[in-house]
mmCIF file of C-alpha atoms in Angstrom:
data_model
loop_
_atom_site.group_PDB
_atom_site.id
_atom_site.type_symbol
_atom_site.label_atom_id
_atom_site.label_comp_id
_atom_site.label_asym_id
_atom_site.label_seq_id
_atom_site.Cartn_x
_atom_site.Cartn_y
_atom_site.Cartn_z
ATOM 1 C CA UNK A 923 21.989 159.484 -58.427
ATOM 2 C CA UNK A 924 22.512 155.746 -58.566
ATOM 3 C CA UNK A 925 20.300 153.583 -60.709
ATOM 4 C CA UNK A 926 19.976 149.810 -60.612
ATOM 5 C CA UNK A 927 18.989 147.443 -63.346
ATOM 6 C CA UNK A 928 15.673 145.722 -62.783
ATOM 7 C CA UNK A 929 15.965 142.019 -61.869
ATOM 8 C CA UNK A 930 15.738 139.617 -64.774
ATOM 9 C CA UNK A 931 12.559 137.667 -64.867
ATOM 10 C CA UNK A 932 10.561 135.447 -67.146
ATOM 11 C CA UNK A 933 8.604 138.515 -68.237
ATOM 12 C CA UNK A 934 11.327 139.297 -70.793
ATOM 13 C CA UNK A 935 10.898 135.816 -72.324
ATOM 14 C CA UNK A 936 7.158 136.145 -72.227
ATOM 15 C CA UNK A 937 7.383 139.434 -74.009
ATOM 16 C CA UNK A 938 9.611 137.839 -76.577
ATOM 17 C CA UNK A 939 6.887 135.411 -77.436
ATOM 18 C CA UNK A 940 8.002 132.388 -75.370
ATOM 19 C CA UNK A 941 5.061 131.378 -73.244
ATOM 20 C CA UNK A 942 6.057 129.940 -69.886
ATOM 21 C CA UNK A 943 4.465 126.607 -70.747
ATOM 22 C CA UNK A 944 6.848 126.195 -73.716
ATOM 23 C CA UNK A 945 9.858 126.716 -71.458
ATOM 24 C CA UNK A 946 8.623 124.057 -69.046
ATOM 25 C CA UNK A 947 8.074 121.560 -71.860
ATOM 26 C CA UNK A 948 11.554 122.153 -73.281
ATOM 27 C CA UNK A 949 13.113 121.701 -69.858
ATOM 28 C CA UNK A 950 11.246 118.438 -69.355
ATOM 29 C CA UNK A 951 12.550 117.127 -72.671
ATOM 30 C CA UNK A 952 16.148 118.317 -72.446
ATOM 31 C CA UNK A 953 16.995 117.341 -68.868
ATOM 32 C CA UNK A 954 16.509 113.580 -69.343
ATOM 33 C CA UNK A 955 18.477 113.728 -72.583
ATOM 34 C CA UNK A 956 21.402 115.403 -70.859
ATOM 35 C CA UNK A 957 21.853 112.483 -68.486
ATOM 36 C CA UNK A 958 20.896 109.779 -70.961
ATOM 37 C CA UNK A 959 23.490 107.282 -72.158
ATOM 38 C CA UNK A 960 23.061 104.581 -74.751
ATOM 39 C CA UNK A 961 22.152 101.316 -73.053
ATOM 40 C CA UNK A 962 24.767 98.593 -73.485
ATOM 41 C CA UNK A 963 23.673 95.673 -75.635
ATOM 42 C CA UNK A 964 23.475 92.663 -73.283
ATOM 43 C CA UNK A 965 24.667 90.163 -75.885
ATOM 44 C CA UNK A 966 26.743 91.927 -78.560
ATOM 45 C CA UNK A 967 30.519 92.059 -78.203
ATOM 46 C CA UNK A 968 33.463 89.789 -77.493
ATOM 47 C CA UNK A 969 33.123 87.079 -74.836
ATOM 48 C CA UNK A 970 35.787 84.952 -73.185
ATOM 49 C CA UNK A 971 34.428 81.423 -73.393
ATOM 50 C CA UNK A 972 35.463 78.024 -72.077
ATOM 51 C CA UNK A 973 34.573 74.442 -72.895
ATOM 52 C CA UNK A 974 34.165 72.859 -69.477
ATOM 53 C CA UNK A 975 36.049 69.650 -68.739
ATOM 54 C CA UNK A 976 36.035 67.412 -65.699
ATOM 55 C CA UNK A 977 39.504 65.844 -65.831
ATOM 56 C CA UNK A 978 41.648 68.619 -67.337
ATOM 57 C CA UNK A 979 41.813 72.409 -67.512
ATOM 58 C CA UNK A 980 39.000 74.046 -69.443
ATOM 59 C CA UNK A 981 39.541 74.864 -73.113
ATOM 60 C CA UNK A 982 39.424 78.618 -73.683
ATOM 61 C CA UNK A 983 38.363 80.416 -76.868
ATOM 62 C CA UNK A 984 36.543 83.619 -77.723
ATOM 63 C CA UNK A 985 32.979 84.097 -78.861
ATOM 64 C CA UNK A 986 32.093 87.165 -80.904
ATOM 65 C CA UNK A 987 28.453 88.242 -81.191
ATOM 66 C CA UNK A 988 27.168 91.114 -83.299
ATOM 67 C CA UNK A 989 23.618 92.380 -83.663
ATOM 68 C CA UNK A 990 21.932 94.618 -86.211
ATOM 69 C CA UNK A 991 18.330 95.023 -85.203
ATOM 70 C CA UNK A 992 16.840 91.550 -84.972
ATOM 71 C CA UNK A 993 19.708 89.977 -86.913
ATOM 72 C CA UNK A 994 22.284 88.187 -84.731
ATOM 73 C CA UNK A 995 25.621 86.902 -85.985
ATOM 74 C CA UNK A 996 28.331 85.001 -84.161
ATOM 75 C CA UNK A 997 31.740 83.420 -84.578
ATOM 76 C CA UNK A 998 34.089 81.103 -82.699
ATOM 77 C CA UNK A 999 37.402 82.981 -82.558
ATOM 78 C CA UNK A 1000 40.877 81.518 -82.106
ATOM 79 C CA UNK A 1001 43.439 84.218 -82.817
ATOM 80 C CA UNK A 1002 43.012 85.096 -86.528
ATOM 81 C CA UNK A 1003 40.889 81.978 -87.184
ATOM 82 C CA UNK A 1004 37.122 82.439 -87.236
ATOM 83 C CA UNK A 1005 34.292 79.928 -87.612
ATOM 84 C CA UNK A 1006 31.255 81.978 -88.628
ATOM 85 C CA UNK A 1007 27.767 80.863 -87.605
ATOM 86 C CA UNK A 1008 25.311 80.446 -90.465
ATOM 87 C CA UNK A 1009 22.453 82.034 -88.480
ATOM 88 C CA UNK A 1010 21.650 83.294 -85.007
ATOM 89 C CA UNK A 1011 19.034 84.701 -82.666
ATOM 90 C CA UNK A 1012 18.668 86.199 -79.179
ATOM 91 C CA UNK A 1013 15.298 86.509 -77.455
ATOM 92 C CA UNK A 1014 16.501 88.453 -74.438
ATOM 93 C CA UNK A 1015 17.495 85.323 -72.549
ATOM 94 C CA UNK A 1016 18.781 82.604 -74.888
ATOM 95 C CA UNK A 1017 21.518 82.996 -77.488
ATOM 96 C CA UNK A 1018 21.267 80.510 -80.357
ATOM 97 C CA UNK A 1019 23.946 80.244 -83.039
ATOM 98 C CA UNK A 1020 23.673 77.599 -85.748
ATOM 99 C CA UNK A 1021 26.634 76.148 -87.656
ATOM 100 C CA UNK A 1022 24.904 74.234 -90.438
ATOM 101 C CA UNK A 1023 28.144 73.035 -92.044
ATOM 102 C CA UNK A 1024 28.883 71.135 -88.796
ATOM 103 C CA UNK A 1025 25.242 70.177 -88.156
ATOM 104 C CA UNK A 1026 25.828 71.988 -84.864
ATOM 105 C CA UNK A 1027 24.505 74.749 -82.644
ATOM 106 C CA UNK A 1028 25.588 76.848 -79.692
ATOM 107 C CA UNK A 1029 22.778 77.483 -77.224
ATOM 108 C CA UNK A 1030 23.378 79.479 -74.026
ATOM 109 C CA UNK A 1031 21.268 81.394 -71.504
ATOM 110 C CA UNK A 1032 22.279 84.856 -70.299
ATOM 111 C CA UNK A 1033 21.988 85.508 -66.563
ATOM 112 C CA UNK A 1034 23.851 88.063 -64.424
ATOM 113 C CA UNK A 1035 26.200 88.916 -67.282
ATOM 114 C CA UNK A 1036 27.247 85.294 -67.860
ATOM 115 C CA UNK A 1037 26.409 82.862 -70.663
ATOM 116 C CA UNK A 1038 25.892 79.217 -69.710
ATOM 117 C CA UNK A 1039 24.973 76.468 -72.119
ATOM 118 C CA UNK A 1040 26.459 73.976 -74.560
ATOM 119 C CA UNK A 1041 27.804 73.484 -78.064
ATOM 120 C CA UNK A 1042 26.257 70.374 -79.618
ATOM 121 C CA UNK A 1043 26.776 68.690 -82.973
ATOM 122 C CA UNK A 1044 25.907 65.494 -84.749
ATOM 123 C CA UNK A 1045 28.717 62.936 -84.945
ATOM 124 C CA UNK A 1046 27.545 59.873 -86.819
ATOM 125 C CA UNK A 1047 24.473 58.608 -84.986
ATOM 126 C CA UNK A 1048 25.435 60.374 -81.755
ATOM 127 C CA UNK A 1049 24.680 63.921 -80.630
ATOM 128 C CA UNK A 1050 27.814 65.249 -78.893
ATOM 129 C CA UNK A 1051 27.321 68.068 -76.399
ATOM 130 C CA UNK A 1052 30.064 70.140 -74.756
ATOM 131 C CA UNK A 1053 29.073 72.387 -71.827
ATOM 132 C CA UNK A 1054 30.397 75.936 -71.962
ATOM 133 C CA UNK A 1055 30.370 79.270 -70.182
ATOM 134 C CA UNK A 1056 31.342 82.792 -71.285
ATOM 135 C CA UNK A 1057 31.909 86.117 -69.549
ATOM 136 C CA UNK A 1058 32.965 89.640 -70.533
ATOM 137 C CA UNK A 1059 36.251 89.272 -68.634
ATOM 138 C CA UNK A 1060 38.799 89.167 -71.434
ATOM 139 C CA UNK A 1061 42.319 87.938 -70.587
ATOM 140 C CA UNK A 1062 45.062 90.457 -69.871
ATOM 141 C CA UNK A 1063 48.720 89.883 -70.692
ATOM 142 C CA UNK A 1064 51.784 91.660 -69.382
ATOM 143 C CA UNK A 1065 53.365 93.517 -72.336
ATOM 144 C CA UNK A 1066 56.840 92.256 -71.456
ATOM 145 C CA UNK A 1067 58.367 89.232 -69.809
ATOM 146 C CA UNK A 1068 61.732 88.938 -68.082
ATOM 147 C CA UNK A 1069 61.836 85.150 -68.422
ATOM 148 C CA UNK A 1070 62.658 82.907 -71.397
ATOM 149 C CA UNK A 1071 60.927 83.505 -74.718
ATOM 150 C CA UNK A 1072 59.364 80.451 -76.382
ATOM 151 C CA UNK A 1073 59.233 81.931 -79.889
ATOM 152 C CA UNK A 1074 60.534 79.484 -82.479
ATOM 153 C CA UNK A 1075 60.188 75.931 -83.762
ATOM 154 C CA UNK A 1076 59.914 72.957 -81.432
ATOM 155 C CA UNK A 1077 59.813 69.173 -81.675
ATOM 156 C CA UNK A 1078 57.277 67.399 -79.459
ATOM 157 C CA UNK A 1079 57.510 63.799 -78.265
ATOM 158 C CA UNK A 1080 53.862 62.893 -77.752
ATOM 159 C CA UNK A 1081 52.771 59.815 -75.809
ATOM 160 C CA UNK A 1082 54.874 57.025 -74.357
ATOM 161 C CA UNK A 1083 56.212 53.610 -75.333
ATOM 162 C CA UNK A 1084 55.124 52.103 -78.641
ATOM 163 C CA UNK A 1085 52.470 54.781 -79.010
ATOM 164 C CA UNK A 1086 54.908 57.674 -78.955
ATOM 165 C CA UNK A 1087 54.795 60.065 -81.904
ATOM 166 C CA UNK A 1088 57.053 62.893 -83.038
ATOM 167 C CA UNK A 1089 55.216 66.130 -83.859
ATOM 168 C CA UNK A 1090 56.305 69.656 -84.697
ATOM 169 C CA UNK A 1091 55.193 72.910 -83.086
ATOM 170 C CA UNK A 1092 55.750 76.602 -83.656
ATOM 171 C CA UNK A 1093 55.232 79.372 -81.083
ATOM 172 C CA UNK A 1094 55.257 83.170 -81.057
ATOM 173 C CA UNK A 1095 55.528 84.979 -77.732
ATOM 174 C CA UNK A 1096 54.811 88.673 -77.152
ATOM 175 C CA UNK A 1097 55.134 89.516 -73.467
ATOM 176 C CA UNK A 1098 52.965 86.937 -71.708
ATOM 177 C CA UNK A 1099 50.775 86.379 -74.761
ATOM 178 C CA UNK A 1100 51.515 83.159 -76.640
ATOM 179 C CA UNK A 1101 50.161 81.867 -79.953
ATOM 180 C CA UNK A 1102 51.212 79.085 -82.272
ATOM 181 C CA UNK A 1103 50.245 75.725 -83.656
ATOM 182 C CA UNK A 1104 50.956 72.034 -83.176
ATOM 183 C CA UNK A 1105 51.648 69.966 -86.293
ATOM 184 C CA UNK A 1106 50.939 66.205 -86.181
ATOM 185 C CA UNK A 1107 51.516 64.096 -89.274
ATOM 186 C CA UNK A 1108 47.834 64.557 -90.200
ATOM 187 C CA UNK A 1109 48.079 68.360 -90.386
ATOM 188 C CA UNK A 1110 48.331 71.380 -88.096
ATOM 189 C CA UNK A 1111 45.881 72.256 -85.351
ATOM 190 C CA UNK A 1112 45.223 75.754 -86.629
ATOM 191 C CA UNK A 1113 45.958 78.716 -84.359
ATOM 192 C CA UNK A 1114 46.127 77.954 -80.651
ATOM 193 C CA UNK A 1115 46.146 80.880 -78.225
ATOM 194 C CA UNK A 1116 47.031 81.421 -74.595
ATOM 195 C CA UNK A 1117 49.888 82.536 -72.393
ATOM 196 C CA UNK A 1118 53.291 81.732 -70.965
ATOM 197 C CA UNK A 1119 53.371 82.964 -67.395
ATOM 198 C CA UNK A 1120 55.564 82.075 -64.404
ATOM 199 C CA UNK A 1121 57.185 79.252 -66.347
ATOM 200 C CA UNK A 1122 53.866 77.646 -67.343
ATOM 201 C CA UNK A 1123 52.415 77.348 -70.834
ATOM 202 C CA UNK A 1124 48.705 77.230 -71.664
ATOM 203 C CA UNK A 1125 47.452 77.033 -75.277
ATOM 204 C CA UNK A 1126 43.955 76.112 -76.417
ATOM 205 C CA UNK A 1127 41.537 76.096 -79.329
ATOM 206 C CA UNK A 1128 37.870 75.317 -79.896
ATOM 207 C CA UNK A 1129 36.620 75.520 -83.473
ATOM 208 C CA UNK A 1130 33.328 73.638 -83.262
ATOM 209 C CA UNK A 1131 34.901 70.257 -84.024
ATOM 210 C CA UNK A 1132 37.984 70.029 -81.842
ATOM 211 C CA UNK A 1133 38.616 71.152 -78.281
ATOM 212 C CA UNK A 1134 42.430 71.235 -78.190
ATOM 213 C CA UNK A 1135 44.645 71.896 -75.195
ATOM 214 C CA UNK A 1136 48.399 72.000 -74.592
ATOM 215 C CA UNK A 1137 49.719 72.655 -71.081
ATOM 216 C CA UNK A 1138 53.333 72.425 -69.982
ATOM 217 C CA UNK A 1139 56.029 73.693 -67.626
ATOM 218 C CA UNK A 1140 59.430 74.930 -68.729
ATOM 219 C CA UNK A 1141 62.221 72.945 -67.068
ATOM 220 C CA UNK A 1142 65.598 74.324 -66.077
ATOM 221 C CA UNK A 1143 67.225 72.535 -69.035
ATOM 222 C CA UNK A 1144 64.974 74.409 -71.475
ATOM 223 C CA UNK A 1145 62.605 71.526 -72.247
ATOM 224 C CA UNK A 1146 58.829 71.701 -71.992
ATOM 225 C CA UNK A 1147 57.019 68.938 -70.127
ATOM 226 C CA UNK A 1148 53.280 68.573 -69.806
ATOM 227 C CA UNK A 1149 50.155 67.177 -71.447
ATOM 228 C CA UNK A 1150 48.087 67.316 -74.581
ATOM 229 C CA UNK A 1151 44.472 67.151 -73.523
ATOM 230 C CA UNK A 1152 43.865 65.555 -70.155
ATOM 231 C CA UNK A 1153 46.712 63.078 -69.809
ATOM 232 C CA UNK A 1154 48.648 62.501 -73.034
ATOM 233 C CA UNK A 1155 52.224 63.158 -72.041
ATOM 234 C CA UNK A 1156 54.303 65.561 -74.118
ATOM 235 C CA UNK A 1157 57.953 66.643 -73.950
ATOM 236 C CA UNK A 1158 59.088 69.538 -76.119
ATOM 237 C CA UNK A 1159 62.586 70.529 -77.226
ATOM 238 C CA UNK A 1160 63.746 73.343 -79.440
ATOM 239 C CA UNK A 1161 64.265 72.195 -83.011
ATOM 240 C CA UNK A 1162 68.055 72.392 -82.978
ATOM 241 C CA UNK A 1163 68.349 70.463 -79.724
ATOM 242 C CA UNK A 1164 65.844 67.791 -80.773
ATOM 243 C CA UNK A 1165 67.466 67.183 -84.174
ATOM 244 C CA UNK A 1166 70.899 66.872 -82.561
ATOM 245 C CA UNK A 1167 69.439 64.151 -80.329
ATOM 246 C CA UNK A 1168 67.900 62.278 -83.254
ATOM 247 C CA UNK A 1169 64.248 63.283 -82.781
ATOM 248 C CA UNK A 1170 62.748 64.107 -86.162
ATOM 249 C CA UNK A 1171 59.113 64.140 -87.313
ATOM 250 C CA UNK A 1172 58.157 61.859 -90.172
ATOM 251 C CA UNK A 1173 58.005 63.410 -93.624
ATOM 252 C CA UNK A 1174 54.299 63.747 -94.546
ATOM 253 C CA UNK A 1175 55.250 63.231 -98.177
ATOM 254 C CA UNK A 1176 56.375 59.676 -97.444
ATOM 255 C CA UNK A 1177 53.715 58.787 -94.865
ATOM 256 C CA UNK A 1178 51.050 57.830 -97.420
ATOM 257 C CA UNK A 1179 51.555 57.125 -101.106
ATOM 258 C CA UNK A 1180 49.854 55.265 -103.924
ATOM 259 C CA UNK A 1181 51.079 51.881 -105.105
ATOM 260 C CA UNK A 1182 51.303 53.006 -108.718
ATOM 261 C CA UNK A 1183 51.557 56.730 -109.417
ATOM 262 C CA UNK A 1184 50.946 56.096 -113.123
ATOM 263 C CA UNK A 1185 47.571 54.442 -112.621
ATOM 264 C CA UNK A 1186 44.605 56.767 -113.393
ATOM 265 C CA UNK A 1187 42.345 57.783 -110.543
ATOM 266 C CA UNK A 1188 38.933 56.146 -111.065
ATOM 267 C CA UNK A 1189 35.646 57.120 -109.487
ATOM 268 C CA UNK A 1190 31.929 57.245 -110.185
ATOM 269 C CA UNK A 1191 28.909 58.758 -108.448
ATOM 270 C CA UNK A 1192 26.852 61.949 -108.087
ATOM 271 C CA UNK A 1193 28.147 65.520 -107.921
ATOM 272 C CA UNK A 1194 26.889 68.243 -105.548
ATOM 273 C CA UNK A 1195 23.919 68.844 -107.859
ATOM 274 C CA UNK A 1196 22.911 65.182 -107.986
ATOM 275 C CA UNK A 1197 24.114 64.637 -111.538
ATOM 276 C CA UNK A 1198 26.070 61.492 -112.514
ATOM 277 C CA UNK A 1199 29.797 61.929 -112.897
ATOM 278 C CA UNK A 1200 32.589 59.519 -113.838
ATOM 279 C CA UNK A 1201 36.354 59.756 -113.999
ATOM 280 C CA UNK A 1202 36.118 59.076 -117.734
ATOM 281 C CA UNK A 1203 34.361 62.384 -118.367
ATOM 282 C CA UNK A 1204 36.687 65.070 -119.834
ATOM 283 C CA UNK A 1205 36.027 67.500 -116.976
ATOM 284 C CA UNK A 1206 37.009 64.862 -114.435
ATOM 285 C CA UNK A 1207 40.123 63.624 -116.194
ATOM 286 C CA UNK A 1208 42.510 65.455 -113.893
ATOM 287 C CA UNK A 1209 42.082 68.952 -115.306
ATOM 288 C CA UNK A 1210 39.633 70.356 -112.778
ATOM 289 C CA UNK A 1211 39.640 68.019 -109.804
ATOM 290 C CA UNK A 1212 41.932 65.833 -107.832
ATOM 291 C CA UNK A 1213 41.765 63.840 -104.649
ATOM 292 C CA UNK A 1214 43.583 61.743 -102.123
ATOM 293 C CA UNK A 1215 42.544 58.458 -100.624
ATOM 294 C CA UNK A 1216 42.940 58.603 -96.870
ATOM 295 C CA UNK A 1217 41.648 55.870 -94.545
ATOM 296 C CA UNK A 1218 39.372 54.600 -97.322
ATOM 297 C CA UNK A 1219 37.713 57.977 -97.987
ATOM 298 C CA UNK A 1220 37.873 60.334 -100.905
ATOM 299 C CA UNK A 1221 39.133 63.743 -99.788
ATOM 300 C CA UNK A 1222 38.699 66.209 -102.657
ATOM 301 C CA UNK A 1223 40.880 69.289 -102.848
ATOM 302 C CA UNK A 1224 39.155 72.622 -102.313
ATOM 303 C CA UNK A 1225 39.927 75.660 -104.456
ATOM 304 C CA UNK A 1226 43.106 77.479 -103.468
ATOM 305 C CA UNK A 1227 41.037 80.542 -102.632
ATOM 306 C CA UNK A 1228 39.801 78.710 -99.518
ATOM 307 C CA UNK A 1229 42.315 79.402 -96.765
ATOM 308 C CA UNK A 1230 40.725 76.755 -94.591
ATOM 309 C CA UNK A 1231 41.047 73.798 -96.934
ATOM 310 C CA UNK A 1232 43.675 72.209 -94.689
ATOM 311 C CA UNK A 1233 41.301 72.477 -91.742
ATOM 312 C CA UNK A 1234 38.592 70.857 -93.808
ATOM 313 C CA UNK A 1235 40.900 67.972 -94.655
ATOM 314 C CA UNK A 1236 41.568 67.389 -90.959
ATOM 315 C CA UNK A 1237 37.874 67.517 -90.129
ATOM 316 C CA UNK A 1238 37.052 64.965 -92.831
ATOM 317 C CA UNK A 1239 39.837 62.714 -91.612
ATOM 318 C CA UNK A 1240 38.685 62.889 -87.996
ATOM 319 C CA UNK A 1241 34.980 62.432 -88.687
ATOM 320 C CA UNK A 1242 35.323 60.013 -91.578
ATOM 321 C CA UNK A 1243 37.816 57.478 -90.216
ATOM 322 C CA UNK A 1244 36.139 54.115 -89.786
ATOM 323 C CA UNK A 1245 32.659 55.425 -90.606
ATOM 324 C CA UNK A 1246 32.065 54.321 -94.165
ATOM 325 C CA UNK A 1247 30.835 57.220 -96.302
ATOM 326 C CA UNK A 1248 30.393 59.689 -93.427
ATOM 327 C CA UNK A 1249 33.491 61.602 -94.387
ATOM 328 C CA UNK A 1250 32.133 62.144 -97.889
ATOM 329 C CA UNK A 1251 28.787 63.428 -96.644
ATOM 330 C CA UNK A 1252 30.649 65.921 -94.460
ATOM 331 C CA UNK A 1253 32.577 67.080 -97.501
ATOM 332 C CA UNK A 1254 29.333 67.893 -99.294
ATOM 333 C CA UNK A 1255 28.218 70.197 -96.452
ATOM 334 C CA UNK A 1256 31.665 71.778 -96.288
ATOM 335 C CA UNK A 1257 31.840 72.140 -100.057
ATOM 336 C CA UNK A 1258 28.636 74.149 -99.975
ATOM 337 C CA UNK A 1259 30.073 76.268 -97.155
ATOM 338 C CA UNK A 1260 33.155 77.226 -99.175
ATOM 339 C CA UNK A 1261 31.285 77.583 -102.469
ATOM 340 C CA UNK A 1262 33.186 74.663 -103.993
ATOM 341 C CA UNK A 1263 30.885 73.416 -106.743
ATOM 342 C CA UNK A 1264 33.013 70.373 -107.504
ATOM 343 C CA UNK A 1265 32.332 67.634 -109.997
ATOM 344 C CA UNK A 1266 33.701 65.085 -107.521
ATOM 345 C CA UNK A 1267 31.006 62.624 -106.498
ATOM 346 C CA UNK A 1268 29.399 62.170 -103.116
ATOM 347 C CA UNK A 1269 30.211 58.474 -103.262
ATOM 348 C CA UNK A 1270 33.283 57.195 -105.040
ATOM 349 C CA UNK A 1271 35.522 54.171 -105.207
ATOM 350 C CA UNK A 1272 38.641 52.872 -106.914
#
């Protein structure tokens, strides 16, 4: 005699103490969770950004945005170099990042996965605004390249005629990816990033102050020929070749010097806390502070722990030249940024 097992039914669960209504509730809760994925944050992450220009290629850089609840942080990224925003916000449409040490802000609207806006900062009595865009499409580089490799030191002839200058440059190439720096007499550009592809070089940097661009083609004789910015002509040769032809950058150590190295450095004014300070005070007698006089402005040295002191020097030089005490006021904002509580005054003279 053949017996068959009774069909399974919900009666077994009911008998076990699981009312049918409980099963339905659990199913309603678990099914949506099974297909649920964490929604992507519309603003957080790494963006490929560009400063838009009318008469030259756009200047590329990266914009990093992070968010923790309502707190938004951001940074301008150029290779390993980062310029951190002092504060930020995002209301669902507009991203706002403030860079108080530059008296600047980045403001951009998000629409269809693209940021469009501008980076603006105060420069003297003028508000300078640079339009920008950013997308999620990060650049891709071939891991290897069959063509020439630009890694090494170069000499650049920049400009033409009486205005020509001799600069240095250093590049590192990995596949199509190219990084490096350009070194004028006033100091290096910081890290510039880009590519070398199909015989063409593109390197750029935007750090909130400078929008820098180097584009060039590699000639058959191994020289680079192109432009810095929109139309400043540049010709590059490898260091060995350039030196053999007599092209040599000027020694920065001999470019600017004092008339009398034995004469004491004299100054007077207010420190970062508003207290009077003079060069005759023991703390200011050369033991804890020093400075250079460049284009009529005092440029104090930052502590060695600040890796960006050279960049600060360049920024003071660029913003301070020909503007009276503007360069010194910029130093005070930057000094606060780097935590440099210096006794050097806000206004000083020889």
